[in-house]
PDB file of C-alpha atoms in Angstrom:
ATOM      1  CA  GLN A   1      -0.136  -0.050   0.191  1.00 94.00           C
ATOM      2  CA  VAL A   2       0.883   3.502  -0.896  1.00 96.00           C
ATOM      3  CA  GLN A   3       3.294   5.223   2.679  1.00 98.00           C
ATOM      4  CA  LEU A   4       4.917   8.034   2.932  1.00 98.00           C
ATOM      5  CA  LYS A   5       7.222   8.792   6.004  1.00 98.00           C
ATOM      6  CA  GLU A   6       8.913  12.517   6.949  1.00 98.00           C
ATOM      7  CA  SER A   7      11.947  12.361   8.310  1.00 98.00           C
ATOM      8  CA  GLY A   8      14.676  14.760   9.417  1.00 94.00           C
ATOM      9  CA  PRO A   9      15.901  17.012  12.851  1.00 95.00           C
ATOM     10  CA  VAL A  10      13.301  18.371  14.855  1.00 95.00           C
ATOM     11  CA  LEU A  11      15.486  21.128  16.165  1.00 97.00           C
ATOM     12  CA  VAL A  12      17.418  23.553  14.078  1.00 97.00           C
ATOM     13  CA  GLN A  13      18.709  26.989  14.666  1.00 97.00           C
ATOM     14  CA  ALA A  14      18.243  30.450  13.038  1.00 96.00           C
ATOM     15  CA  SER A  15      19.694  31.329   9.803  1.00 96.00           C
ATOM     16  CA  GLU A  16      20.374  27.464   9.120  1.00 97.00           C
ATOM     17  CA  THR A  17      19.327  25.217   6.502  1.00 97.00           C
ATOM     18  CA  LEU A  18      16.574  22.612   7.124  1.00 98.00           C
ATOM     19  CA  SER A  19      17.107  18.809   5.198  1.00 98.00           C
ATOM     20  CA  LEU A  20      13.860  16.773   5.438  1.00 98.00           C
ATOM     21  CA  THR A  21      13.766  13.126   3.845  1.00 98.00           C
ATOM     22  CA  CYS A  22      10.195  12.132   2.608  1.00 98.00           C
ATOM     23  CA  THR A  23      10.738   7.875   2.078  1.00 98.00           C
ATOM     24  CA  VAL A  24       7.545   6.634   0.015  1.00 98.00           C
ATOM     25  CA  SER A  25       6.811   3.252  -0.708  1.00 97.00           C
ATOM     26  CA  GLY A  26       3.991   1.269  -2.918  1.00 97.00           C
ATOM     27  CA  PHE A  27       4.216   3.536  -5.834  1.00 96.00           C
ATOM     28  CA  SER A  28       7.377   4.906  -7.886  1.00 97.00           C
ATOM     29  CA  LEU A  29       8.538   8.742  -8.072  1.00 97.00           C
ATOM     30  CA  THR A  30       8.652   8.539 -11.726  1.00 97.00           C
ATOM     31  CA  ASN A  31       4.578   8.140 -11.517  1.00 96.00           C
ATOM     32  CA  TYR A  32       3.928  10.165  -9.407  1.00 96.00           C
ATOM     33  CA  GLY A  33       4.690  14.049  -8.181  1.00 97.00           C
ATOM     34  CA  VAL A  34       5.460  14.668  -4.487  1.00 98.00           C
ATOM     35  CA  ILE A  35       4.290  17.239  -2.249  1.00 98.00           C
ATOM     36  CA  TRP A  36       6.199  18.881   0.426  1.00 98.00           C
ATOM     37  CA  VAL A  37       3.042  21.436   2.668  1.00 98.00           C
ATOM     38  CA  ARG A  38       3.888  22.705   6.421  1.00 98.00           C
ATOM     39  CA  GLN A  39       1.462  23.642   8.877  1.00 98.00           C
ATOM     40  CA  PRO A  40       2.657  26.170  11.778  1.00 98.00           C
ATOM     41  CA  PRO A  41       1.182  25.228  15.534  1.00 97.00           C
ATOM     42  CA  GLY A  42      -2.534  26.163  15.509  1.00 95.00           C
ATOM     43  CA  LYS A  43      -2.201  27.415  11.853  1.00 97.00           C
ATOM     44  CA  GLY A  44      -3.888  26.557   8.410  1.00 97.00           C
ATOM     45  CA  LEU A  45      -1.824  24.354   5.643  1.00 98.00           C
ATOM     46  CA  GLU A  46       0.418  25.992   3.059  1.00 97.00           C
ATOM     47  CA  TRP A  47       1.814  24.724  -0.192  1.00 96.00           C
ATOM     48  CA  MET A  48       5.552  24.237  -0.591  1.00 97.00           C
ATOM     49  CA  GLY A  49       6.413  23.193  -3.472  1.00 97.00           C
ATOM     50  CA  ILE A  50       6.179  19.783  -5.639  1.00 97.00           C
ATOM     51  CA  ILE A  51       8.696  17.690  -7.756  1.00 98.00           C
ATOM     52  CA  TRP A  52       6.921  16.489 -10.482  1.00 97.00           C
ATOM     53  CA  ARG A  53       7.080  12.968 -11.884  1.00 97.00           C
ATOM     54  CA  ASN A  54       9.745  13.754 -14.231  1.00 97.00           C
ATOM     55  CA  GLY A  55      11.826  15.612 -11.770  1.00 97.00           C
ATOM     56  CA  ASN A  56      10.547  19.221 -12.672  1.00 97.00           C
ATOM     57  CA  THR A  57      10.093  21.074  -9.868  1.00 97.00           C
ATOM     58  CA  ASP A  58       7.242  24.415  -8.627  1.00 95.00           C
ATOM     59  CA  TYR A  59       7.665  26.280  -5.486  1.00 96.00           C
ATOM     60  CA  ASN A  60       5.691  28.548  -3.488  1.00 94.00           C
ATOM     61  CA  SER A  61       6.055  32.284  -5.048  1.00 93.00           C
ATOM     62  CA  ALA A  62       6.969  33.155  -1.068  1.00 95.00           C
ATOM     63  CA  LEU A  63       9.836  30.274  -0.408  1.00 97.00           C
ATOM     64  CA  LYS A  64      10.953  30.224  -4.128  1.00 96.00           C
ATOM     65  CA  SER A  65      14.406  32.004  -3.194  1.00 97.00           C
ATOM     66  CA  ARG A  66      15.210  29.249  -0.352  1.00 97.00           C
ATOM     67  CA  LEU A  67      13.750  26.342  -1.179  1.00 98.00           C
ATOM     68  CA  SER A  68      14.684  23.652  -3.063  1.00 98.00           C
ATOM     69  CA  ILE A  69      13.429  20.070  -3.732  1.00 98.00           C
ATOM     70  CA  ASN A  70      14.997  16.840  -4.887  1.00 98.00           C
ATOM     71  CA  ARG A  71      14.677  13.174  -4.992  1.00 98.00           C
ATOM     72  CA  ASP A  72      16.834   9.990  -5.257  1.00 98.00           C
ATOM     73  CA  THR A  73      14.262   7.901  -7.396  1.00 97.00           C
ATOM     74  CA  SER A  74      16.571   4.335  -6.677  1.00 97.00           C
ATOM     75  CA  LYS A  75      16.035   4.935  -2.326  1.00 98.00           C
ATOM     76  CA  SER A  76      12.832   6.319  -3.201  1.00 98.00           C
ATOM     77  CA  GLN A  77      13.338   9.254  -1.212  1.00 98.00           C
ATOM     78  CA  VAL A  78      12.319  12.963  -1.695  1.00 98.00           C
ATOM     79  CA  PHE A  79      14.313  15.991   0.258  1.00 98.00           C
ATOM     80  CA  LEU A  80      13.555  19.400   0.758  1.00 98.00           C
ATOM     81  CA  LYS A  81      16.204  21.652   1.454  1.00 98.00           C
ATOM     82  CA  MET A  82      15.121  25.507   2.914  1.00 98.00           C
ATOM     83  CA  ASN A  83      18.040  27.743   3.998  1.00 97.00           C
ATOM     84  CA  SER A  84      18.132  30.849   5.779  1.00 97.00           C
ATOM     85  CA  LEU A  85      15.498  29.563   8.638  1.00 97.00           C
ATOM     86  CA  GLN A  86      13.601  31.390  11.123  1.00 97.00           C
ATOM     87  CA  THR A  87      11.306  30.910  14.160  1.00 97.00           C
ATOM     88  CA  ASP A  88       8.342  31.414  12.251  1.00 97.00           C
ATOM     89  CA  ASP A  89       9.590  28.407   9.932  1.00 98.00           C
ATOM     90  CA  THR A  90       8.360  26.296  13.028  1.00 98.00           C
ATOM     91  CA  ALA A  91       6.070  24.396  11.694  1.00 98.00           C
ATOM     92  CA  ILE A  92       4.735  20.567  11.319  1.00 98.00           C
ATOM     93  CA  TYR A  93       6.181  19.691   7.631  1.00 98.00           C
ATOM     94  CA  TYR A  94       3.896  16.981   5.662  1.00 98.00           C
ATOM     95  CA  CYS A  95       4.827  14.944   2.404  1.00 98.00           C
ATOM     96  CA  THR A  96       1.923  13.877   0.468  1.00 98.00           C
ATOM     97  CA  ILE A  97       1.039  12.567  -3.283  1.00 95.00           C
ATOM     98  CA  HIS A  98       0.581  14.648  -5.480  1.00 86.00           C
ATOM     99  CA  TRP A  99      -3.532  14.491  -5.406  1.00 89.00           C
ATOM    100  CA  PHE A 100      -3.498  14.719  -1.671  1.00 95.00           C
ATOM    101  CA  ALA A 101      -4.715  11.097  -1.220  1.00 96.00           C
ATOM    102  CA  TYR A 102      -1.928   9.951   1.068  1.00 97.00           C
ATOM    103  CA  TRP A 103      -0.061  11.785   3.821  1.00 98.00           C
ATOM    104  CA  GLY A 104       2.983  10.978   6.091  1.00 98.00           C
ATOM    105  CA  GLN A 105       2.243  11.669   9.579  1.00 98.00           C
ATOM    106  CA  GLY A 106       4.500  14.729   9.516  1.00 98.00           C
ATOM    107  CA  THR A 107       7.411  15.602  11.744  1.00 98.00           C
ATOM    108  CA  LEU A 108       7.477  18.869  13.863  1.00 98.00           C
ATOM    109  CA  VAL A 109      10.690  21.152  13.095  1.00 98.00           C
ATOM    110  CA  THR A 110      11.347  23.839  15.558  1.00 98.00           C
ATOM    111  CA  VAL A 111      13.827  26.698  14.935  1.00 98.00           C
ATOM    112  CA  SER A 112      15.230  28.132  17.597  1.00 97.00           C
ATOM    113  CA  SER A 113      16.890  31.425  17.900  1.00 92.00           C
TER     114      SER A 113
ATOM    115  CA  ASP B   1      -1.018  32.858  -7.441  1.00 92.00           C
ATOM    116  CA  VAL B   2      -4.257  31.877  -7.274  1.00 96.00           C
ATOM    117  CA  VAL B   3      -6.012  32.784  -3.744  1.00 97.00           C
ATOM    118  CA  LEU B   4      -9.178  30.501  -2.401  1.00 98.00           C
ATOM    119  CA  THR B   5     -11.219  31.821  -0.090  1.00 98.00           C
ATOM    120  CA  GLN B   6     -12.994  29.934   2.755  1.00 98.00           C
ATOM    121  CA  THR B   7     -16.195  30.943   4.756  1.00 98.00           C
ATOM    122  CA  PRO B   8     -17.341  30.586   7.022  1.00 98.00           C
ATOM    123  CA  PRO B   9     -14.054  30.583   8.675  1.00 98.00           C
ATOM    124  CA  THR B  10     -15.920  28.631  12.116  1.00 98.00           C
ATOM    125  CA  LEU B  11     -19.196  26.464  11.705  1.00 97.00           C
ATOM    126  CA  SER B  12     -20.992  25.396  14.625  1.00 97.00           C
ATOM    127  CA  ALA B  13     -23.391  22.317  14.270  1.00 97.00           C
ATOM    128  CA  THR B  14     -25.370  19.682  16.202  1.00 96.00           C
ATOM    129  CA  ILE B  15     -25.272  16.301  15.012  1.00 96.00           C
ATOM    130  CA  GLY B  16     -27.339  15.271  12.625  1.00 97.00           C
ATOM    131  CA  GLN B  17     -27.540  19.390  10.866  1.00 97.00           C
ATOM    132  CA  SER B  18     -26.797  19.656   7.307  1.00 98.00           C
ATOM    133  CA  VAL B  19     -23.990  22.812   6.575  1.00 98.00           C
ATOM    134  CA  SER B  20     -22.310  23.899   3.858  1.00 98.00           C
ATOM    135  CA  ILE B  21     -18.972  25.078   3.428  1.00 98.00           C
ATOM    136  CA  SER B  22     -17.659  27.841   0.103  1.00 98.00           C
ATOM    137  CA  CYS B  23     -14.554  27.933  -1.269  1.00 98.00           C
ATOM    138  CA  ARG B  24     -13.763  30.997  -3.848  1.00 98.00           C
ATOM    139  CA  SER B  25     -11.063  31.286  -6.250  1.00 98.00           C
ATOM    140  CA  SER B  26      -9.906  34.519  -7.302  1.00 98.00           C
ATOM    141  CA  GLN B  27      -9.382  32.845 -11.179  1.00 98.00           C
ATOM    142  CA  SER B  28     -11.287  30.088 -12.760  1.00 98.00           C
ATOM    143  CA  LEU B  29     -10.038  26.633 -11.782  1.00 98.00           C
ATOM    144  CA  LEU B  30     -10.949  24.929 -15.241  1.00 98.00           C
ATOM    145  CA  HIS B  31      -7.770  23.314 -16.696  1.00 97.00           C
ATOM    146  CA  SER B  32      -6.968  23.739 -20.503  1.00 97.00           C
ATOM    147  CA  ASN B  33      -7.972  19.629 -20.266  1.00 97.00           C
ATOM    148  CA  GLY B  34     -10.900  19.814 -19.225  1.00 97.00           C
ATOM    149  CA  ASN B  35     -10.749  19.170 -15.398  1.00 97.00           C
ATOM    150  CA  THR B  36     -11.615  21.347 -12.713  1.00 98.00           C
ATOM    151  CA  TYR B  37      -8.797  20.551  -9.784  1.00 98.00           C
ATOM    152  CA  LEU B  38     -10.482  21.699  -6.535  1.00 98.00           C
ATOM    153  CA  ASN B  39     -10.314  18.991  -3.849  1.00 98.00           C
ATOM    154  CA  TRP B  40     -11.377  18.739  -0.223  1.00 98.00           C
ATOM    155  CA  LEU B  41      -9.731  17.938   2.709  1.00 98.00           C
ATOM    156  CA  LEU B  42     -10.944  17.255   6.612  1.00 98.00           C
ATOM    157  CA  GLN B  43      -7.807  17.417   9.298  1.00 98.00           C
ATOM    158  CA  ARG B  44      -8.987  16.078  12.531  1.00 97.00           C
ATOM    159  CA  PRO B  45      -7.428  17.292  15.638  1.00 94.00           C
ATOM    160  CA  GLY B  46      -3.438  15.864  15.632  1.00 94.00           C
ATOM    161  CA  GLN B  47      -3.484  13.998  12.627  1.00 97.00           C
ATOM    162  CA  PRO B  48      -2.995  14.476   8.890  1.00 98.00           C
ATOM    163  CA  PRO B  49      -5.235  15.884   6.205  1.00 98.00           C
ATOM    164  CA  GLN B  50      -7.336  13.611   4.959  1.00 98.00           C
ATOM    165  CA  LEU B  51      -8.777  13.687   0.882  1.00 98.00           C
ATOM    166  CA  LEU B  52     -12.784  13.695   1.109  1.00 98.00           C
ATOM    167  CA  ILE B  53     -13.458  14.917  -2.278  1.00 98.00           C
ATOM    168  CA  TYR B  54     -11.488  15.591  -5.311  1.00 98.00           C
ATOM    169  CA  LEU B  55     -12.200  17.106  -9.029  1.00 98.00           C
ATOM    170  CA  VAL B  56     -14.654  19.053  -7.485  1.00 98.00           C
ATOM    171  CA  SER B  57     -17.617  16.182  -6.896  1.00 98.00           C
ATOM    172  CA  ARG B  58     -15.963  13.018  -6.753  1.00 98.00           C
ATOM    173  CA  LEU B  59     -15.998  11.163  -3.680  1.00 98.00           C
ATOM    174  CA  GLU B  60     -12.486  10.002  -2.347  1.00 97.00           C
ATOM    175  CA  SER B  61     -12.931   5.442  -1.794  1.00 96.00           C
ATOM    176  CA  GLY B  62     -13.854   5.227   1.867  1.00 96.00           C
ATOM    177  CA  VAL B  63     -15.173   8.410   2.671  1.00 98.00           C
ATOM    178  CA  PRO B  64     -19.159   8.405   3.608  1.00 97.00           C
ATOM    179  CA  ASN B  65     -21.998   9.771   1.008  1.00 96.00           C
ATOM    180  CA  ARG B  66     -23.271  12.547   3.305  1.00 98.00           C
ATOM    181  CA  PHE B  67     -19.846  14.167   2.048  1.00 98.00           C
ATOM    182  CA  SER B  68     -20.493  15.861  -1.520  1.00 98.00           C
ATOM    183  CA  GLY B  69     -19.196  19.000  -3.654  1.00 98.00           C
ATOM    184  CA  SER B  70     -20.066  21.053  -6.155  1.00 98.00           C
ATOM    185  CA  GLY B  71     -19.829  24.419  -8.092  1.00 98.00           C
ATOM    186  CA  SER B  72     -17.355  25.444 -11.261  1.00 98.00           C
ATOM    187  CA  GLY B  73     -14.994  28.035 -12.616  1.00 98.00           C
ATOM    188  CA  THR B  74     -14.442  29.981  -9.432  1.00 98.00           C
ATOM    189  CA  ASP B  75     -17.183  28.960  -6.881  1.00 98.00           C
ATOM    190  CA  PHE B  76     -17.163  25.543  -5.020  1.00 98.00           C
ATOM    191  CA  THR B  77     -19.642  24.210  -1.977  1.00 98.00           C
ATOM    192  CA  LEU B  78     -18.737  21.219   0.591  1.00 98.00           C
ATOM    193  CA  LYS B  79     -21.748  20.060   2.018  1.00 98.00           C
ATOM    194  CA  ILE B  80     -22.220  17.920   4.849  1.00 98.00           C
ATOM    195  CA  SER B  81     -25.749  16.209   4.628  1.00 98.00           C
ATOM    196  CA  GLY B  82     -26.180  15.398   8.623  1.00 97.00           C
ATOM    197  CA  VAL B  83     -22.821  15.880  10.602  1.00 97.00           C
ATOM    198  CA  GLU B  84     -21.514  13.169  12.633  1.00 97.00           C
ATOM    199  CA  ALA B  85     -19.322  13.623  15.706  1.00 95.00           C
ATOM    200  CA  GLU B  86     -16.349  12.026  13.722  1.00 95.00           C
ATOM    201  CA  ASP B  87     -16.847  14.906  11.161  1.00 97.00           C
ATOM    202  CA  LEU B  88     -15.387  17.403  13.288  1.00 96.00           C
ATOM    203  CA  GLY B  89     -12.453  19.288  12.416  1.00 98.00           C
ATOM    204  CA  VAL B  90     -11.096  21.901   9.765  1.00 98.00           C
ATOM    205  CA  TYR B  91     -11.856  21.555   6.605  1.00 98.00           C
ATOM    206  CA  TYR B  92      -9.827  22.960   3.677  1.00 98.00           C
ATOM    207  CA  CYS B  93     -10.501  23.424   0.168  1.00 98.00           C
ATOM    208  CA  VAL B  94      -7.308  23.140  -2.338  1.00 98.00           C
ATOM    209  CA  GLN B  95      -6.518  23.800  -5.951  1.00 98.00           C
ATOM    210  CA  SER B  96      -4.378  21.877  -8.327  1.00 96.00           C
ATOM    211  CA  THR B  97      -5.428  23.854 -11.607  1.00 97.00           C
ATOM    212  CA  HIS B  98      -2.619  26.170 -11.588  1.00 95.00           C
ATOM    213  CA  ALA B  99       0.799  26.001  -9.983  1.00 91.00           C
ATOM    214  CA  PRO B 100       2.148  26.925  -7.638  1.00 92.00           C
ATOM    215  CA  TYR B 101      -1.062  25.069  -5.811  1.00 95.00           C
ATOM    216  CA  THR B 102      -3.015  26.704  -2.708  1.00 96.00           C
ATOM    217  CA  PHE B 103      -5.149  26.584   0.208  1.00 97.00           C
ATOM    218  CA  GLY B 104      -7.561  28.038   1.658  1.00 98.00           C
ATOM    219  CA  ALA B 105      -7.437  29.051   4.912  1.00 98.00           C
ATOM    220  CA  GLY B 106      -9.651  26.396   6.175  1.00 98.00           C
ATOM    221  CA  THR B 107     -13.148  26.213   8.183  1.00 98.00           C
ATOM    222  CA  LYS B 108     -13.242  24.759  11.739  1.00 98.00           C
ATOM    223  CA  LEU B 109     -16.439  22.928  12.540  1.00 98.00           C
ATOM    224  CA  GLU B 110     -17.211  22.514  15.976  1.00 97.00           C
ATOM    225  CA  LEU B 111     -20.257  21.225  17.764  1.00 88.00           C
ATOM    226  CA  LYS B 112     -22.888  23.245  18.660  1.00 87.00           C
TER     227      LYS B 112
END
């Protein structure tokens, strides 16, 4: 069955770079895109970006300058990197399959000043 | 970027009551391929979101048929015909017609 799982640090210092991994199973990254979504505590969902099945990417306009999404299809992993972190980047970070039918459980990342 | 405006922000309902949530888009969500990529998600407390409706009105597998979606172009509605306790949470519309995709701000469904 389709599964996604996020992994990465729980605490990051301000101004540093966040690196998260989404490991998927039950489907191939060459067949479906993967989206990153984040949710600050107590707030709504924010679409961050997508890596399409062909490897192309699209990003949230507000995050584009400091966000990159890549993948390793052989390992079924999608990577998120975001630099110049600030405290308002504290959020639960989710990965989800292209059409939102399957989600990871999310990982809470706290940015400390 | 497309802006999705959800109303109301909060909805109070009794069990068995029927309710509706509106999602209005700043531009048409009709894709050049003829599909309209407007989805509805439910996020229960402490859980990741769950897909309820895709392509405006198609019910995701396993979702009760008391949920229904309608609309076209820029105006969309999610209706729950007979709220049950398990329906409480925050509802989001999300468009995937235009990249970057965007979410509505959410509608919190509470018990009255």
